[in-house]
Tab-separated table of C-alpha atoms in Angstrom:
chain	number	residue	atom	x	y	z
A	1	UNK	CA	21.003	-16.886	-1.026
A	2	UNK	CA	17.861	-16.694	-3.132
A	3	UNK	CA	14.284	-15.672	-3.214
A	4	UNK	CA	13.846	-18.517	-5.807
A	5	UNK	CA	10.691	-20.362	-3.915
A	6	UNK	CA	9.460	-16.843	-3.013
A	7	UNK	CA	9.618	-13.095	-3.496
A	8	UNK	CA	9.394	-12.727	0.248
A	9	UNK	CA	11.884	-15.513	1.290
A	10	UNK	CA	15.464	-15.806	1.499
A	11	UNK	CA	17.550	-19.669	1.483
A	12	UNK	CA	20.726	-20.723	0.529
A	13	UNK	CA	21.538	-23.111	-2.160
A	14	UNK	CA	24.336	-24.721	-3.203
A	15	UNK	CA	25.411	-25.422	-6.690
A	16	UNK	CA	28.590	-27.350	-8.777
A	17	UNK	CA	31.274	-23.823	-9.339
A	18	UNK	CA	30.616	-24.844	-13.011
A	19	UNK	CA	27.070	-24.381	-12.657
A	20	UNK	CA	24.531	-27.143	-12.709
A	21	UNK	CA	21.079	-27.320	-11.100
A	22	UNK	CA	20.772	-25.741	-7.390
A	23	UNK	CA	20.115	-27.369	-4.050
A	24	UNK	CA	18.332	-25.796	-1.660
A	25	UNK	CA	19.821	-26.248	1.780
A	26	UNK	CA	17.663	-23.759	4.049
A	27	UNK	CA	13.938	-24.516	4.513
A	28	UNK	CA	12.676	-22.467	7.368
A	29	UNK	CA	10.023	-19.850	6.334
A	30	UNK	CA	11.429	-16.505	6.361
A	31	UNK	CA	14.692	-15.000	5.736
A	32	UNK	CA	18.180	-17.213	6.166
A	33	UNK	CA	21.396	-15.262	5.958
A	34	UNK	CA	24.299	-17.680	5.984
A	35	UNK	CA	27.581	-18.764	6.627
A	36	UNK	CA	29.623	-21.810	5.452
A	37	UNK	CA	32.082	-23.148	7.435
A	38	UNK	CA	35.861	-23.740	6.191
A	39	UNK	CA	35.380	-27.377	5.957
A	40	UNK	CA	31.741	-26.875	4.517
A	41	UNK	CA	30.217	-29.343	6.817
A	42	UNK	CA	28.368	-26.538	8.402
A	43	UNK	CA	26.219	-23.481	8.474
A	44	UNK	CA	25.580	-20.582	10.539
A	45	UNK	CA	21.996	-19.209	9.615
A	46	UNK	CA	20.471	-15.734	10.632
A	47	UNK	CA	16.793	-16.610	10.521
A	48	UNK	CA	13.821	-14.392	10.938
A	49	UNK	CA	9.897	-14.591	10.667
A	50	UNK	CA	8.012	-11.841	10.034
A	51	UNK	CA	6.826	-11.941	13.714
A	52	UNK	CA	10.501	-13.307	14.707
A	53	UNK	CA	13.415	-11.501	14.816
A	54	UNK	CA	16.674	-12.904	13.906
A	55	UNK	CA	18.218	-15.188	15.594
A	56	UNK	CA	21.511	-17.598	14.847
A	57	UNK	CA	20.988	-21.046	14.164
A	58	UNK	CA	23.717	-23.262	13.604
A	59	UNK	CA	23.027	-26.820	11.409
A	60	UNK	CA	24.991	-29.346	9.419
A	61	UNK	CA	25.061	-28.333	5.404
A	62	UNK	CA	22.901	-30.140	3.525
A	63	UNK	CA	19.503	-30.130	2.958
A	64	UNK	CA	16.608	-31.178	5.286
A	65	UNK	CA	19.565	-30.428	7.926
A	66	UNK	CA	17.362	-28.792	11.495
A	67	UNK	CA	19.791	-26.030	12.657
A	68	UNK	CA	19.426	-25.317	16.185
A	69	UNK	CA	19.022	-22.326	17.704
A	70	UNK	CA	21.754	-20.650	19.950
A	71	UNK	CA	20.376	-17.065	20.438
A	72	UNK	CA	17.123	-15.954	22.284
A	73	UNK	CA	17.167	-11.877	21.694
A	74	UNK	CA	13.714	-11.035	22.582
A	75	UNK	CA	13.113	-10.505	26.370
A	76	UNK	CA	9.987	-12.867	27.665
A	77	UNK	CA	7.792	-9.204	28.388
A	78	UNK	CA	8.277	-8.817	24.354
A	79	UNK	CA	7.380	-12.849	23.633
A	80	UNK	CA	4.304	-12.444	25.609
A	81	UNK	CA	2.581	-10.429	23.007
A	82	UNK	CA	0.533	-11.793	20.435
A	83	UNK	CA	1.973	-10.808	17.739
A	84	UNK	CA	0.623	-10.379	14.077
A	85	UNK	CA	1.773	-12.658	11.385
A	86	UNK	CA	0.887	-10.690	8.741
A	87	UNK	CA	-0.426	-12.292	5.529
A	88	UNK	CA	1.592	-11.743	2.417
A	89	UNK	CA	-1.014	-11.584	-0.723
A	90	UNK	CA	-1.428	-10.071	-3.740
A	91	UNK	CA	-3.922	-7.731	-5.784
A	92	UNK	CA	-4.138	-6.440	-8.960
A	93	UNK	CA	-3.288	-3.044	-10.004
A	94	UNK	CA	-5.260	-1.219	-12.352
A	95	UNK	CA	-3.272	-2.479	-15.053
A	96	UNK	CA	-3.790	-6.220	-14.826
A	97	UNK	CA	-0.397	-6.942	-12.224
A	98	UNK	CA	-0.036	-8.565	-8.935
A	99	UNK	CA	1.749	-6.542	-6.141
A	100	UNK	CA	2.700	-7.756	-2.932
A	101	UNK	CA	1.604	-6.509	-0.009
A	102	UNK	CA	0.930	-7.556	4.100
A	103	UNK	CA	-2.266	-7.150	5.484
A	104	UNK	CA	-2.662	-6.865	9.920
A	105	UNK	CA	-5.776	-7.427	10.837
A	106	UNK	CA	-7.547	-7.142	14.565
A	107	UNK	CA	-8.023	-10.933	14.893
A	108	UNK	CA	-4.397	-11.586	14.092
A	109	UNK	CA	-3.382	-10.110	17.838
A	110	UNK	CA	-7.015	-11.400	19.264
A	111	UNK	CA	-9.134	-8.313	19.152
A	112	UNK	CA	-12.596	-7.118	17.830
A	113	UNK	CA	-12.641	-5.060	14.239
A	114	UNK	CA	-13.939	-1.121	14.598
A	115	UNK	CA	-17.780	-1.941	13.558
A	116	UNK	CA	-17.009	0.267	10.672
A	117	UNK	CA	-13.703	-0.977	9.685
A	118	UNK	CA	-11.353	1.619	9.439
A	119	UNK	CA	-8.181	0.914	7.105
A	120	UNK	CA	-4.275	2.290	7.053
A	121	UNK	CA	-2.011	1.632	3.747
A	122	UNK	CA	1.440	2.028	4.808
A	123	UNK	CA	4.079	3.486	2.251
A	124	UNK	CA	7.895	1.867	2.918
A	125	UNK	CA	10.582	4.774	2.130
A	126	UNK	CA	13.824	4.686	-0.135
A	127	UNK	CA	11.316	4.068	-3.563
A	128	UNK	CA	13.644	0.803	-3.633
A	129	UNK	CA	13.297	-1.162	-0.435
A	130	UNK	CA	11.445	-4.372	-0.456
A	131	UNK	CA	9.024	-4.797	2.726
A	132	UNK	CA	6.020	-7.728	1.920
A	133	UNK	CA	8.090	-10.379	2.784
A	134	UNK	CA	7.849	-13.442	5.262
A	135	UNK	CA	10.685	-11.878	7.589
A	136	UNK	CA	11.750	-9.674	10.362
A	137	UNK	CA	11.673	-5.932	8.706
A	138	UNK	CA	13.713	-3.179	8.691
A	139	UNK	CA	10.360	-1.232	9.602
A	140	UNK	CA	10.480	-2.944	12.978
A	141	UNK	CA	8.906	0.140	14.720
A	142	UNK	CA	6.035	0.536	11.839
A	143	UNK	CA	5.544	-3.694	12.259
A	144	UNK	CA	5.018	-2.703	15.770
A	145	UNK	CA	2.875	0.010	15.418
A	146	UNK	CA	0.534	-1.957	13.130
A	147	UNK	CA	-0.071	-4.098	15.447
A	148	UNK	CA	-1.315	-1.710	17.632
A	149	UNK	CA	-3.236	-0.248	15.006
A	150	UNK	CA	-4.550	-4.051	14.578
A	151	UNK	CA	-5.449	-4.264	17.976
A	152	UNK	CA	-7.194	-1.390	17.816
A	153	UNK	CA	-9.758	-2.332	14.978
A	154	UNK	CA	-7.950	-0.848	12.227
A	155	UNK	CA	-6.855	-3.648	8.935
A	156	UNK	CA	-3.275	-2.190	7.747
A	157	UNK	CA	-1.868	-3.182	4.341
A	158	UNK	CA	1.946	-2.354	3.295
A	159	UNK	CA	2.489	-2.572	-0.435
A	160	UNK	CA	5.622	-3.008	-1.727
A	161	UNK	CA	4.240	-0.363	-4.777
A	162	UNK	CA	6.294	-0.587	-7.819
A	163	UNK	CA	9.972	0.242	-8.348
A	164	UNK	CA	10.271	-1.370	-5.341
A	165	UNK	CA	12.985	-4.197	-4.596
A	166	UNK	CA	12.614	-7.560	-5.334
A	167	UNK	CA	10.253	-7.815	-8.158
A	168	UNK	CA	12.960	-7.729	-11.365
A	169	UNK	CA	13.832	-4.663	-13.543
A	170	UNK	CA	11.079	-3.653	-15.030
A	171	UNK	CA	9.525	-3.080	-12.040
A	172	UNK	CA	12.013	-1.586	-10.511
A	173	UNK	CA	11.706	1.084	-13.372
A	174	UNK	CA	8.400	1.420	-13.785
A	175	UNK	CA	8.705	5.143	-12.277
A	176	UNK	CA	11.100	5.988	-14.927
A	177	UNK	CA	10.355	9.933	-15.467
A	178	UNK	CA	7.184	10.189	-13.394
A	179	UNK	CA	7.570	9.425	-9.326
A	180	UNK	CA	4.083	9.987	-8.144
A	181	UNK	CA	2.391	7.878	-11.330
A	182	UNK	CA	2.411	3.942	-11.279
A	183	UNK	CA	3.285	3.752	-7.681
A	184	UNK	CA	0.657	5.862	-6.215
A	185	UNK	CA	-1.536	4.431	-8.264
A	186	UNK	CA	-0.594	1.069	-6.692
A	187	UNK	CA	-1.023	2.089	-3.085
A	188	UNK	CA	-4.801	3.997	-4.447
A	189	UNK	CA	-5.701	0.336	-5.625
A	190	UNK	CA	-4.394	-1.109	-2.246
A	191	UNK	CA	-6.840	0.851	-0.464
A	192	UNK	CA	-9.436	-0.256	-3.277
A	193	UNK	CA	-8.670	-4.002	-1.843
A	194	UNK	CA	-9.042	-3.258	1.427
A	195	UNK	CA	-12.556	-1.919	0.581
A	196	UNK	CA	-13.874	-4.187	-2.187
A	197	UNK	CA	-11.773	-7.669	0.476
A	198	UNK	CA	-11.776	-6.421	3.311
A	199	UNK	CA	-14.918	-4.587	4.203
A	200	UNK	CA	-13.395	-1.326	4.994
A	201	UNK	CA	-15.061	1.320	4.521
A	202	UNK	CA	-13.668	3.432	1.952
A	203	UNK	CA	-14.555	6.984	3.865
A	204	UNK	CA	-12.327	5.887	6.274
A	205	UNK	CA	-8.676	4.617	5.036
A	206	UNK	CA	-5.412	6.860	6.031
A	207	UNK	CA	-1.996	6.561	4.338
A	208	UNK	CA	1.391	7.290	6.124
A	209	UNK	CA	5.032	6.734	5.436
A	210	UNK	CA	8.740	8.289	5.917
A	211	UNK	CA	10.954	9.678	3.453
A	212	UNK	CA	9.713	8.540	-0.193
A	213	UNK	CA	6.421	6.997	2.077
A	214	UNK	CA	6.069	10.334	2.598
A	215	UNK	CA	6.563	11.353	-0.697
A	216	UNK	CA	3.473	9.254	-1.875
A	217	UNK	CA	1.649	10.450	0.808
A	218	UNK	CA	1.754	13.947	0.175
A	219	UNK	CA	0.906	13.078	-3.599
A	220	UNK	CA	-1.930	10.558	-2.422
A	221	UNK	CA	-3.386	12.810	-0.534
A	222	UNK	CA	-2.989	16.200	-3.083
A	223	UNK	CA	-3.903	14.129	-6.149
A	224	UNK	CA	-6.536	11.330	-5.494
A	225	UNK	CA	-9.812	13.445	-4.071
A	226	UNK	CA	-11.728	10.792	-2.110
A	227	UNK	CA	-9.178	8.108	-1.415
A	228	UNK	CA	-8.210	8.928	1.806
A	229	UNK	CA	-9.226	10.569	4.975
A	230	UNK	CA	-6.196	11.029	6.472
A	231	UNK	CA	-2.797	11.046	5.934
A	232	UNK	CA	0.933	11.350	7.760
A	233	UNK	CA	3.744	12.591	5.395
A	234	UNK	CA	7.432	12.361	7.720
A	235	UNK	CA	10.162	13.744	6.645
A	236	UNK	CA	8.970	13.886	3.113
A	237	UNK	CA	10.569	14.863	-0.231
A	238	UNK	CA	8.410	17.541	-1.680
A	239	UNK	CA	10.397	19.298	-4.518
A	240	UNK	CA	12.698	16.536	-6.620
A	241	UNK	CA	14.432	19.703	-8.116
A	242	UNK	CA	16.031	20.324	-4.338
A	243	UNK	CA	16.940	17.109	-3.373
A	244	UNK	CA	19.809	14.744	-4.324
A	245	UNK	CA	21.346	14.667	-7.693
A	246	UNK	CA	22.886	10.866	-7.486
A	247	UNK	CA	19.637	9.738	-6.442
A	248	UNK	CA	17.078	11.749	-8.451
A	249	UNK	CA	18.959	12.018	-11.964
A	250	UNK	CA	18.528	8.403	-12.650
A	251	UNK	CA	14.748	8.431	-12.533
A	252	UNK	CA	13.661	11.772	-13.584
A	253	UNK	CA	16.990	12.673	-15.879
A	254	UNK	CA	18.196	16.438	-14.546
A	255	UNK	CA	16.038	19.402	-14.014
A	256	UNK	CA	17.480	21.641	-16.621
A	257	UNK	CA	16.775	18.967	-19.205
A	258	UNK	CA	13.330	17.337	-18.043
A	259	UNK	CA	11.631	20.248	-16.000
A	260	UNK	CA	8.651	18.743	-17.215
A	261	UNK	CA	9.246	15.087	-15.191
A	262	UNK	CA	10.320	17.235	-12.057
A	263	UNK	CA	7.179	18.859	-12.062
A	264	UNK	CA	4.948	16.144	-12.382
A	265	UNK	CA	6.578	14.218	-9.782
A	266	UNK	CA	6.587	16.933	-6.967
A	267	UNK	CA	3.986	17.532	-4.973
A	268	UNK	CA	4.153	21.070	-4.062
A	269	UNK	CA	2.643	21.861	-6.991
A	270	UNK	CA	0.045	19.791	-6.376
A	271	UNK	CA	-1.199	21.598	-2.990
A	272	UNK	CA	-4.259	22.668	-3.750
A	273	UNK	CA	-5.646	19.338	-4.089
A	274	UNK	CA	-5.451	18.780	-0.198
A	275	UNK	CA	-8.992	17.835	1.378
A	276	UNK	CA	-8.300	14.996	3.947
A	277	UNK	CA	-6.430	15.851	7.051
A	278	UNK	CA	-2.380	15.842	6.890
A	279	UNK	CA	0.299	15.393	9.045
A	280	UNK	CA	3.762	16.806	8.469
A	281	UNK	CA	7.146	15.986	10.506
A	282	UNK	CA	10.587	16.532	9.670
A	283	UNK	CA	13.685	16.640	11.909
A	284	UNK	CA	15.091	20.389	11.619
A	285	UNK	CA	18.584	19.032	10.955
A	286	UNK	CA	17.705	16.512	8.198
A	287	UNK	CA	21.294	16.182	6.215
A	288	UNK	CA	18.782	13.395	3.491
A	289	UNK	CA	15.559	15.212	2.955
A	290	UNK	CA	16.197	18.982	4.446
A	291	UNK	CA	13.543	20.585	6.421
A	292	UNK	CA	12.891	23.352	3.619
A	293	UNK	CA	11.060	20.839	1.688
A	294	UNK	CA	8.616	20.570	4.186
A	295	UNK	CA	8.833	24.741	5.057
A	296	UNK	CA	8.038	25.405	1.695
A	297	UNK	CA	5.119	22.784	1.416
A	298	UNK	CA	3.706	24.875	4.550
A	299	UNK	CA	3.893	28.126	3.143
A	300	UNK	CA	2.175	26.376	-0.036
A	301	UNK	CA	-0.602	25.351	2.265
A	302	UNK	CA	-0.908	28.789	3.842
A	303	UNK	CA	-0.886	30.736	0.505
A	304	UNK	CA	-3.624	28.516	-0.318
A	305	UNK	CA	-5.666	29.344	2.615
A	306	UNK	CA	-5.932	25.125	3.639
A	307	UNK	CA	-6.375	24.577	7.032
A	308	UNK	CA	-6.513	20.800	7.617
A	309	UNK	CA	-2.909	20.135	8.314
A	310	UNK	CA	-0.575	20.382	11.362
A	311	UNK	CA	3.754	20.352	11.284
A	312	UNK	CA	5.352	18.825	14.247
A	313	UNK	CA	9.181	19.550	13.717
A	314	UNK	CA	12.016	17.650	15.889
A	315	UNK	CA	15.260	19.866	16.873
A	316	UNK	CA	17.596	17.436	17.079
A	317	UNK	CA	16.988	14.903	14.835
A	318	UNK	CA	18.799	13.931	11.314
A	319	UNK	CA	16.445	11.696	8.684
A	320	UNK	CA	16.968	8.504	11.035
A	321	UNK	CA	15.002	9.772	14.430
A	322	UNK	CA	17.431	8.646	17.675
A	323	UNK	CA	15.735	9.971	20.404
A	324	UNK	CA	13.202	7.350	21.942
A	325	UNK	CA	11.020	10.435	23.081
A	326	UNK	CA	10.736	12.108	18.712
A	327	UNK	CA	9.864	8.487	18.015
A	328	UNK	CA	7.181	8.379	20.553
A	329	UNK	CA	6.152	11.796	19.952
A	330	UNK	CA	5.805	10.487	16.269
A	331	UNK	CA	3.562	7.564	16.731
A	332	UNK	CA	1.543	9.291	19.141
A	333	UNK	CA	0.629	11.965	16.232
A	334	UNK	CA	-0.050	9.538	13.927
A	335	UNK	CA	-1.849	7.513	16.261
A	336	UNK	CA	-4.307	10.316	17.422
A	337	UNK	CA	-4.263	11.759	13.582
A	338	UNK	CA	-5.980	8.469	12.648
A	339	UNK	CA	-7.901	7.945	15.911
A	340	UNK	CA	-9.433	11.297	14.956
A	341	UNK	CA	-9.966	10.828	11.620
A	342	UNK	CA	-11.334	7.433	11.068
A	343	UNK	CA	-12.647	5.730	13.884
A	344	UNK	CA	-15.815	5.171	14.758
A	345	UNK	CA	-16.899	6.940	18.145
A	346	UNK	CA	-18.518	4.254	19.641
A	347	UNK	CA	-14.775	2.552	18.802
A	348	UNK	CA	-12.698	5.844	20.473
A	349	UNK	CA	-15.276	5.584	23.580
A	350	UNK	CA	-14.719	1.814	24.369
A	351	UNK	CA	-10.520	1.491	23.981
């Protein structure tokens, strides 16, 4: 498979075992994982949409072949939502690229905007995964929850910031000895579209993500004053120095040798700059990112007398959440953290 016609797409081609020009078989929008039969006179195709999850389709192979479908997965309470089919775009970064990005907004799932427009930029984890594409995520549960933050007046926008997948090397290593530099700066200039595109207003914009989302949004939040009101850091990475060595060593070289890229790319030592309000959960037996990251962040934040911040901590759960109740739990911070923090009050009086 490919992403040939599109960064955000996935089809399968075919091509002479000598090499030669490539025919595309798939055509469905989206994502197409396949299989070729022994004989190769057919396919089995996992297709998604971004609204769709996957299902198998099963379809002669050769091109402008119509695979049918021979899996419904979603139950019909599911179907009956209006679901957002998010608009993959790009904007420019500061320095003259395009990044990709989704953008929900309330008239994709049928309701009416906040009057004043409130805005979310969500951060994917990992640093590496790919998420502004044109199929079913991995970030299922944030998909979902930006729909509710759709329907609730809010315009979402998930960049896929650089180093992440997708996008060829030098993108991918654009963070080379500074996490925290070009790809914050790409999800600041996402919240610059939603203002100067999107009408939101730019007093009222939070920032969340897990893991190296929440990374960025502890830097976001410590290092550009004014961007954002609010913002939800989970389970986030706050010292590179204590975290691990296969991951970090081949971005920011090793601490004894480049103390200097550590520190620049942590943002514990960037606590002081905290003026929006933050949220902080981390599952106490974390075996990815351990809790102390987070402890240590806290007793940052107390040392420096801030105030605007809360921790919610989950007993039982690893870097992955399991329990359907810490997921809940979760959302329902982060919901009421941006409720809170950026909506209007006519908006929080009327839903």
């Amino acid at each position: 498979t490919s992403s040939e016609r599109h960064p955000g797409e996935r089809h399968l081609y075919s091509m002479p075992i000598d090499g030669g020009p490539r025919t595309q078989i798939t055509s469905s929008t989206g994502s197409n994982v396949a299989e070729v039969s022994p004989d190769d006179t057919t396919i089995a195709v996992v297709h998604s949409y971004s609204n769709r999850p996957p299902e198998l389709f099963l379809g002669a192979n050769r091109p402008g072949s119509e695979p049918k479908q021979v899996t419904t997965t979603p139950t019909e309470e599911w179907r009956s939502f209006r679901w957002a089919d998010p608009e993959v775009l790009t904007f420019k970064a500061r320095d003259g690229v395009d990044v990709y990005a989704r953008l929900y907004t309330p008239e994709m799932v049928g309701a009416r905007p906040d009057p004043l427009r409130p805005g979310v930029v969500f951060v994917h984890g990992a640093g590496y995964a790919q998420n502004a594409h044109k199929y079913w995520a991995s970030y299922f549960r944030e998909y979902m929850f930006h729909n509710l933050l759709a329907s609730r007046g809010y315009v979402v926008l998930d960049v896929d910031y650089r180093a992440s997948s997708g996008y060829g090397r030098d993108w991918r290593t654009a963070i080379f000895r500074h996490m925290g530099g070009k790809d914050l700066d790409d999800i600041v200039d996402g919240a610059r579209y939603l203002v100067e595109h999107h009408k939101v207003d730019p007093k009222r914009i939070g920032v969340y993500g897990g893991s190296y989302g929440g990374f960025i949004t502890l830097m976001a939040m410590f290092t550009s004053p004014g961007t954002f009101a609010a913002g939800a850091a989970l389970r986030p990475v706050t010292d590179w120095a204590h975290y691990n060595h296969g991951y970090t060593a081949n971005i920011l070289n090793e601490p004894q040798i480049d103390a200097d890229a550590y520190r620049r790319s942590s943002p514990i030592y960037f606590a002081e700059g905290l003026n929006g309000a933050l949220l902080i959960c981390h599952g106490l037996v974390d075996t990815n990112v351990h809790v102390q990251d987070s402890i240590r962040l806290v007793q940052r934040l107390i040392e420096l007398r801030k105030e605007n911040w809360e921790l919610a901590v989950y007993p039982v759960e690893n870097h992955g959440f399991e329990q359907e109740t810490s997921w809940a739990d979760e959302y329902k911070r982060i919901l009421r953290l941006f409720d809170t923090n950026l909506r209007s009050k006519a908006a929080r009086t009327v839903s």
